[in-house]
GROMACS .gro file of C-alpha atoms in nm:
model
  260
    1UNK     CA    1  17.405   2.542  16.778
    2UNK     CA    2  17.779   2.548  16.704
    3UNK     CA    3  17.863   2.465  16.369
    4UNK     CA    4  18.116   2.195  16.250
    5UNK     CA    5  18.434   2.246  16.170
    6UNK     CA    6  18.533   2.267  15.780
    7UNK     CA    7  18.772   1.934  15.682
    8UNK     CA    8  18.882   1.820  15.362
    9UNK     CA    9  19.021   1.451  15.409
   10UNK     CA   10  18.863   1.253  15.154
   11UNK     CA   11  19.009   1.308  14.765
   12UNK     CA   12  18.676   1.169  14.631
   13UNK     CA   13  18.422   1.353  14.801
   14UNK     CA   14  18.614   1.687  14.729
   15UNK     CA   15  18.611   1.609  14.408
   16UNK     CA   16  18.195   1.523  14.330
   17UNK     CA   17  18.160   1.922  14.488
   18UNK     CA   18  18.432   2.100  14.425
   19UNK     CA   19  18.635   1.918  14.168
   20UNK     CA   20  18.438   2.069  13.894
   21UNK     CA   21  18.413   2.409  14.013
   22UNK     CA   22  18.781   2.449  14.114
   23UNK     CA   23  18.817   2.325  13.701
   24UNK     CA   24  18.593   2.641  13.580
   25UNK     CA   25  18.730   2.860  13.811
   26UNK     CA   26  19.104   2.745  13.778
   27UNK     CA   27  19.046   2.731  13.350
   28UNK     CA   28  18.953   3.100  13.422
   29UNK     CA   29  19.231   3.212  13.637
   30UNK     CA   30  19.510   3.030  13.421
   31UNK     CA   31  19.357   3.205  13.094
   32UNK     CA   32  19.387   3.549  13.306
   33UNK     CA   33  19.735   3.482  13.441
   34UNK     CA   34  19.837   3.373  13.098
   35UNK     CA   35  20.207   3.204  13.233
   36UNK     CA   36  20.501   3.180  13.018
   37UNK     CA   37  20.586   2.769  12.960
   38UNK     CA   38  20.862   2.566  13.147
   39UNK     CA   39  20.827   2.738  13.489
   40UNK     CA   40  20.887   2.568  13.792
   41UNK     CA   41  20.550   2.549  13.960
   42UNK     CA   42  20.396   2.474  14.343
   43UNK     CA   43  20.075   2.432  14.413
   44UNK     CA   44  20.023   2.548  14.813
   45UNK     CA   45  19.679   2.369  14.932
   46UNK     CA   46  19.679   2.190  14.616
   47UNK     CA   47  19.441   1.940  14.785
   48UNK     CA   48  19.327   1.636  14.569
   49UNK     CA   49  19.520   1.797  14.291
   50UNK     CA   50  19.260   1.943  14.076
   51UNK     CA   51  19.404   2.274  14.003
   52UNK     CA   52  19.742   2.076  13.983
   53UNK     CA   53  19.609   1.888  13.697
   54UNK     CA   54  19.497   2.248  13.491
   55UNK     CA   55  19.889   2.362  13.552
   56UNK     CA   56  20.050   2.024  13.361
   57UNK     CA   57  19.733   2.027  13.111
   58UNK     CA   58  19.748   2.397  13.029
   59UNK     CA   59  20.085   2.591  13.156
   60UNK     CA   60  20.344   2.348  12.971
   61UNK     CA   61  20.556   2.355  13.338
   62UNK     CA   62  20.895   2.231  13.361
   63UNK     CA   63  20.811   2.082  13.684
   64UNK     CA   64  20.497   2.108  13.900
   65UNK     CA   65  20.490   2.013  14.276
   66UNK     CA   66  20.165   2.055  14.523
   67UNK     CA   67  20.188   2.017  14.945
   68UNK     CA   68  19.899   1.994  15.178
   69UNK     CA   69  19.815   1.857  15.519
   70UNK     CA   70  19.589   1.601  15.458
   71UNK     CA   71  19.702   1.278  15.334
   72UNK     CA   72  19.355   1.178  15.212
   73UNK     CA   73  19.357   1.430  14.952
   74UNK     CA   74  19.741   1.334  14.856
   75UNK     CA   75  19.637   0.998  14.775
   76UNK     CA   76  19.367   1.082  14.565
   77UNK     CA   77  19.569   1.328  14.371
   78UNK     CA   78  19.895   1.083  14.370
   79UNK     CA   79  19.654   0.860  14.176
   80UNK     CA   80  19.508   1.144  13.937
   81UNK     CA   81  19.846   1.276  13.852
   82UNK     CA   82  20.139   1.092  13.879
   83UNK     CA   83  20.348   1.372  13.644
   84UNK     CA   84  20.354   1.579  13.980
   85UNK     CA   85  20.515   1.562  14.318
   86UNK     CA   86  20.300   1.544  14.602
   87UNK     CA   87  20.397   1.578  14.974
   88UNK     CA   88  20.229   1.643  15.300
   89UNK     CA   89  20.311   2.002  15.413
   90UNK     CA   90  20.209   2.274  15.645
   91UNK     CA   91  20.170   2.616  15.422
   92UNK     CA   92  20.300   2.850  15.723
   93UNK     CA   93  20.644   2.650  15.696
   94UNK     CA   94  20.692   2.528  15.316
   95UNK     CA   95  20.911   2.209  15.313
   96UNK     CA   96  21.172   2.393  15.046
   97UNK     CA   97  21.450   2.588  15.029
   98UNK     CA   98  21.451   2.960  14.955
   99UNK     CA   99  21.425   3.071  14.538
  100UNK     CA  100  21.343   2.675  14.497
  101UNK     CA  101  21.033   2.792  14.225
  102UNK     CA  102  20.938   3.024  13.969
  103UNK     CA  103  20.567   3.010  14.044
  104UNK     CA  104  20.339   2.954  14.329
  105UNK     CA  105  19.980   2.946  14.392
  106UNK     CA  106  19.720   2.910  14.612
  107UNK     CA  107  19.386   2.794  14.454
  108UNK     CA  108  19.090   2.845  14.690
  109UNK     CA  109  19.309   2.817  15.010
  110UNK     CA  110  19.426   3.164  15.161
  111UNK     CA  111  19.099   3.145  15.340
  112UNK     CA  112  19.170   2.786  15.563
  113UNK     CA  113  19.529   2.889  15.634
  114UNK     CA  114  19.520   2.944  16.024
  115UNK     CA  115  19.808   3.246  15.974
  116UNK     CA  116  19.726   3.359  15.583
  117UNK     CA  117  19.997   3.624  15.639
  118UNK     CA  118  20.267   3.335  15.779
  119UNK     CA  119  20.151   3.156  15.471
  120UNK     CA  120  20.189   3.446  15.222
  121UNK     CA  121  20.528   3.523  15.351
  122UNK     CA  122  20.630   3.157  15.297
  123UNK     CA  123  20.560   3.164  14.959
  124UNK     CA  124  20.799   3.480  14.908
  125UNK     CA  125  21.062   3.295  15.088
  126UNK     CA  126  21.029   2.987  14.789
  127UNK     CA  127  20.974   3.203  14.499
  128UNK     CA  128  21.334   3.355  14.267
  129UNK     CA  129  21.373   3.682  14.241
  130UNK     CA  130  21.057   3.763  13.978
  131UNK     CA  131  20.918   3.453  14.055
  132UNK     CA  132  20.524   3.471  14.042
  133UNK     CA  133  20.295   3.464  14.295
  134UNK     CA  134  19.902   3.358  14.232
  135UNK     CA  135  19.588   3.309  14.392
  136UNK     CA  136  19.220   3.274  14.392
  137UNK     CA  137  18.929   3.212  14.644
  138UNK     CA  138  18.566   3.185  14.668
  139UNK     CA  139  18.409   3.546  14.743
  140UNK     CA  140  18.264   3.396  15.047
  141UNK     CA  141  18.203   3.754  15.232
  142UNK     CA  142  18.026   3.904  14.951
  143UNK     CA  143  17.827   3.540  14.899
  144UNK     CA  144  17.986   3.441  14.583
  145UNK     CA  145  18.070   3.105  14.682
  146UNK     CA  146  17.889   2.788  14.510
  147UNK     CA  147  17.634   2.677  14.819
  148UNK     CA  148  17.500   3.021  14.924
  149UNK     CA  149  17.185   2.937  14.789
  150UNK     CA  150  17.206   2.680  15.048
  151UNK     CA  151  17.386   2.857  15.276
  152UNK     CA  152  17.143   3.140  15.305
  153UNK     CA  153  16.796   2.923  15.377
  154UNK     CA  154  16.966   2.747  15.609
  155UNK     CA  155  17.033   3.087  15.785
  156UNK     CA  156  16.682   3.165  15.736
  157UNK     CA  157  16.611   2.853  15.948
  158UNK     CA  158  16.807   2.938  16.268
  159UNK     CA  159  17.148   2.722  16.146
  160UNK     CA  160  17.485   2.863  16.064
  161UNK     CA  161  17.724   2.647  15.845
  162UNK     CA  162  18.088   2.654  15.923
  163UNK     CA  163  18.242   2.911  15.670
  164UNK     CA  164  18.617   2.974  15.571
  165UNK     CA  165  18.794   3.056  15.911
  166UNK     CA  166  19.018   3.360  15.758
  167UNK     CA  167  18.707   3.463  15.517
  168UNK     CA  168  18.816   3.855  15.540
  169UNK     CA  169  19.113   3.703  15.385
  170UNK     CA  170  18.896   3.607  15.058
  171UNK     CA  171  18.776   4.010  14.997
  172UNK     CA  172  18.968   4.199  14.736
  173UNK     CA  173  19.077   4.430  15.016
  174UNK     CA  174  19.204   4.139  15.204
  175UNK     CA  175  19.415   3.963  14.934
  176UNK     CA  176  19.588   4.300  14.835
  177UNK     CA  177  19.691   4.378  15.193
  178UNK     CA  178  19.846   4.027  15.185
  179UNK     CA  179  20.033   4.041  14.860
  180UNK     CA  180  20.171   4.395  14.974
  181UNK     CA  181  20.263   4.291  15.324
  182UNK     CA  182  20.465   4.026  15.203
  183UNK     CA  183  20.634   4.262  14.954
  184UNK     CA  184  20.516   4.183  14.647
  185UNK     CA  185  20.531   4.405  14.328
  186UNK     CA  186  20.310   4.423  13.968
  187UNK     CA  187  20.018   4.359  14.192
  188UNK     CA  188  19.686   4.301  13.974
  189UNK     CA  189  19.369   4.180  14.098
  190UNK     CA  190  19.085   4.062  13.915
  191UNK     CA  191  18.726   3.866  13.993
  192UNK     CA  192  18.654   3.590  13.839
  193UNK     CA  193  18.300   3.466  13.751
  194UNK     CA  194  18.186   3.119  13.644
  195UNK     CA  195  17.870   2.921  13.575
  196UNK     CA  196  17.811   2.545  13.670
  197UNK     CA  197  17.462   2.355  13.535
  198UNK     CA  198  17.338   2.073  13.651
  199UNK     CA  199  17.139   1.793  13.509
  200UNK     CA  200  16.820   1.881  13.751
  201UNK     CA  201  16.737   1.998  14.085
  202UNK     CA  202  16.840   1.683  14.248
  203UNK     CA  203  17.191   1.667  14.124
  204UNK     CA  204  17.218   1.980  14.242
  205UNK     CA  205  17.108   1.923  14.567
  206UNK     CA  206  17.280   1.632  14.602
  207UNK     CA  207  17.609   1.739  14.443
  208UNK     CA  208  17.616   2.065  14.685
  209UNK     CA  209  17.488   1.923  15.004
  210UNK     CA  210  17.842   1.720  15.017
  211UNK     CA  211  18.055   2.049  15.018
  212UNK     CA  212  18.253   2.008  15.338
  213UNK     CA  213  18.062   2.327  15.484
  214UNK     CA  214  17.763   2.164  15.453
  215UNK     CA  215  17.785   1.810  15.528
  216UNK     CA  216  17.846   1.823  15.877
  217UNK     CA  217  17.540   2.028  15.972
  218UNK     CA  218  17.308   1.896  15.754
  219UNK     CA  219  17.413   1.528  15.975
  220UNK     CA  220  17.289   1.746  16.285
  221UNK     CA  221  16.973   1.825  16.174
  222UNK     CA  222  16.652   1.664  16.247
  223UNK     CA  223  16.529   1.518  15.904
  224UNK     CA  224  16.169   1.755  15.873
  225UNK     CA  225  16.457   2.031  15.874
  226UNK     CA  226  16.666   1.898  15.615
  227UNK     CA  227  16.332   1.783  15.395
  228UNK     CA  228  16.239   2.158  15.486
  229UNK     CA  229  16.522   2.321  15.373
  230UNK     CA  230  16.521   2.130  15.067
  231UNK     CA  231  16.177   2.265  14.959
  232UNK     CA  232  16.322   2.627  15.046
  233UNK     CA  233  16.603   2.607  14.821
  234UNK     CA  234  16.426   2.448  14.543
  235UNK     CA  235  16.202   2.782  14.576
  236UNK     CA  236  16.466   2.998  14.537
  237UNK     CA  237  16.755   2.849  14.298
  238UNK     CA  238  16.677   2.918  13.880
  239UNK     CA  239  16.555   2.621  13.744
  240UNK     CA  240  16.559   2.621  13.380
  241UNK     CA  241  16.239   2.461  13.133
  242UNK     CA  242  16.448   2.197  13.053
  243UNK     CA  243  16.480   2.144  13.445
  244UNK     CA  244  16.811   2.282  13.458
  245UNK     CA  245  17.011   2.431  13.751
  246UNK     CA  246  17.240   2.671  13.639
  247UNK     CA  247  17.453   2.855  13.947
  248UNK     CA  248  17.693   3.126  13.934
  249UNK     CA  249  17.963   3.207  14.157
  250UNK     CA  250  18.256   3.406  14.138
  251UNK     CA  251  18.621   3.419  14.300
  252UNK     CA  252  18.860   3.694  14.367
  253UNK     CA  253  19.222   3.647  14.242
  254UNK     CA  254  19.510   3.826  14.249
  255UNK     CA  255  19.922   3.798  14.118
  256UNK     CA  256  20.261   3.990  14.161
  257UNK     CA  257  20.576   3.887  14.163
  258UNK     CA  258  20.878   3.854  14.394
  259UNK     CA  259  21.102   4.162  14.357
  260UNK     CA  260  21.433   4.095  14.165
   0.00000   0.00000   0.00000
């Protein structure tokens, strides 16, 4: 069976799922990257805005604007933010001129670029001389991502989930060969590892069946499958005695700046 294709068009949905892991994983990789205040800031992929939001609560930025494709997720974040710019963009072919920022980044989003390289290179060209350049993303290859509880049963049942299309991209290995191809200097990597609980089982379940690599499978499979692979994955995910679900999953990230 072929598996759906990953699309993130609705703000809202994004945000049950992923909103609150992008906010542990961005709260980590802000406290790593420790910014000076008052930079000029983009956010490339920045989605329905929810690592937008950590950079005006928590980096004191002079100005902060985000671009992405999908206008779905731009509304959502217009109406969560309305500090920051927002505009529809293509990250292979940044809609700024050269040296326009002081800081870019790219939270969870190197992977779903179609060219990661093309997109790498483009946020050289809109960085100053020492400008910074960020990013994280989920260590899908190694399984670090937040559904591979999920992810793995429903291998172990014959189905395979869309994943990131430029995964290699996500790999430590990958990220440095991107940074360094694009010319980047001060390069430092680091993983980051977080820890979501939920209230029980079922918000759990239901939280991380509406991840957008999940979703559309689990709407092609016969219902005994889906009521099957629920009962596998509550075998195999910790639940606490107080009937807490407590996950873990960790990111790779990585920074260096523009050379002067």
């Amino acid at each position: 069976m072929s598996a759906p294709t990953i699309k993130f068009d609705d703000g809202a949905v994004y945000e049950r799922m992923m909103g609150k892991w992008s906010g542990l994983a961005g709260r980590a990789f802000i406290d790593w990257l420790s910014p000076p205040p008052n930079l000029r800031w983009v956010d490339i992929g920045c989605g329905n805005g929810a690592f937008t939001q950590l950079l005006v609560e928590h980096c004191a930025p002079m100005t902060v604007e985000g671009v992405d494709p999908s206008e779905g997720q731009l509304a959502f974040a217009r109406e969560r933010l309305a500090i920051a710019k927002f505009r529809q963009g293509d990250a292979m072919a940044l809609p700024f001129a050269d040296g326009t920022f002081d800081a870019a980044v790219m939270a969870l989003v190197v992977f779903f670029i179609p060219d990661p390289a093309r997109g790498v290179a483009d946020m050289a060209r809109v960085l100053r001389p020492g400008g910074l350049a960020a990013a994280y993303v989920w260590d899908v290859v190694s399984g670090g991502g937040p559904s591979e509880a999920i992810i793995i049963e429903m291998k172990g049942m014959g189905f395979t989930p869309p994943r990131a299309p430029q995964a290699e991209a996500s790999t430590p290995e990958g990220l440095h060969a991107l940074w360094t191809r694009a010319g980047f200097a001060d390069i430092e990597a680091r993983v980051l590892r977080m820890r979501r609980t939920f209230d029980d089982f079922e918000d759990y379940w239901s939280t991380t069946i509406a991840a957008p690599n999940l979703a559309p499978m689990l709407t092609t499979m016969a219902s005994a499958d889906v009521t099957q692979l629920k009962s596998r994955v509550r075998e195999q995910v910790p639940v606490e005695a107080s009937g807490r679900v407590s996950i873990e999953a960790c990111a790779n990230a990585i920074v260096g700046r523009r050379p002067g």
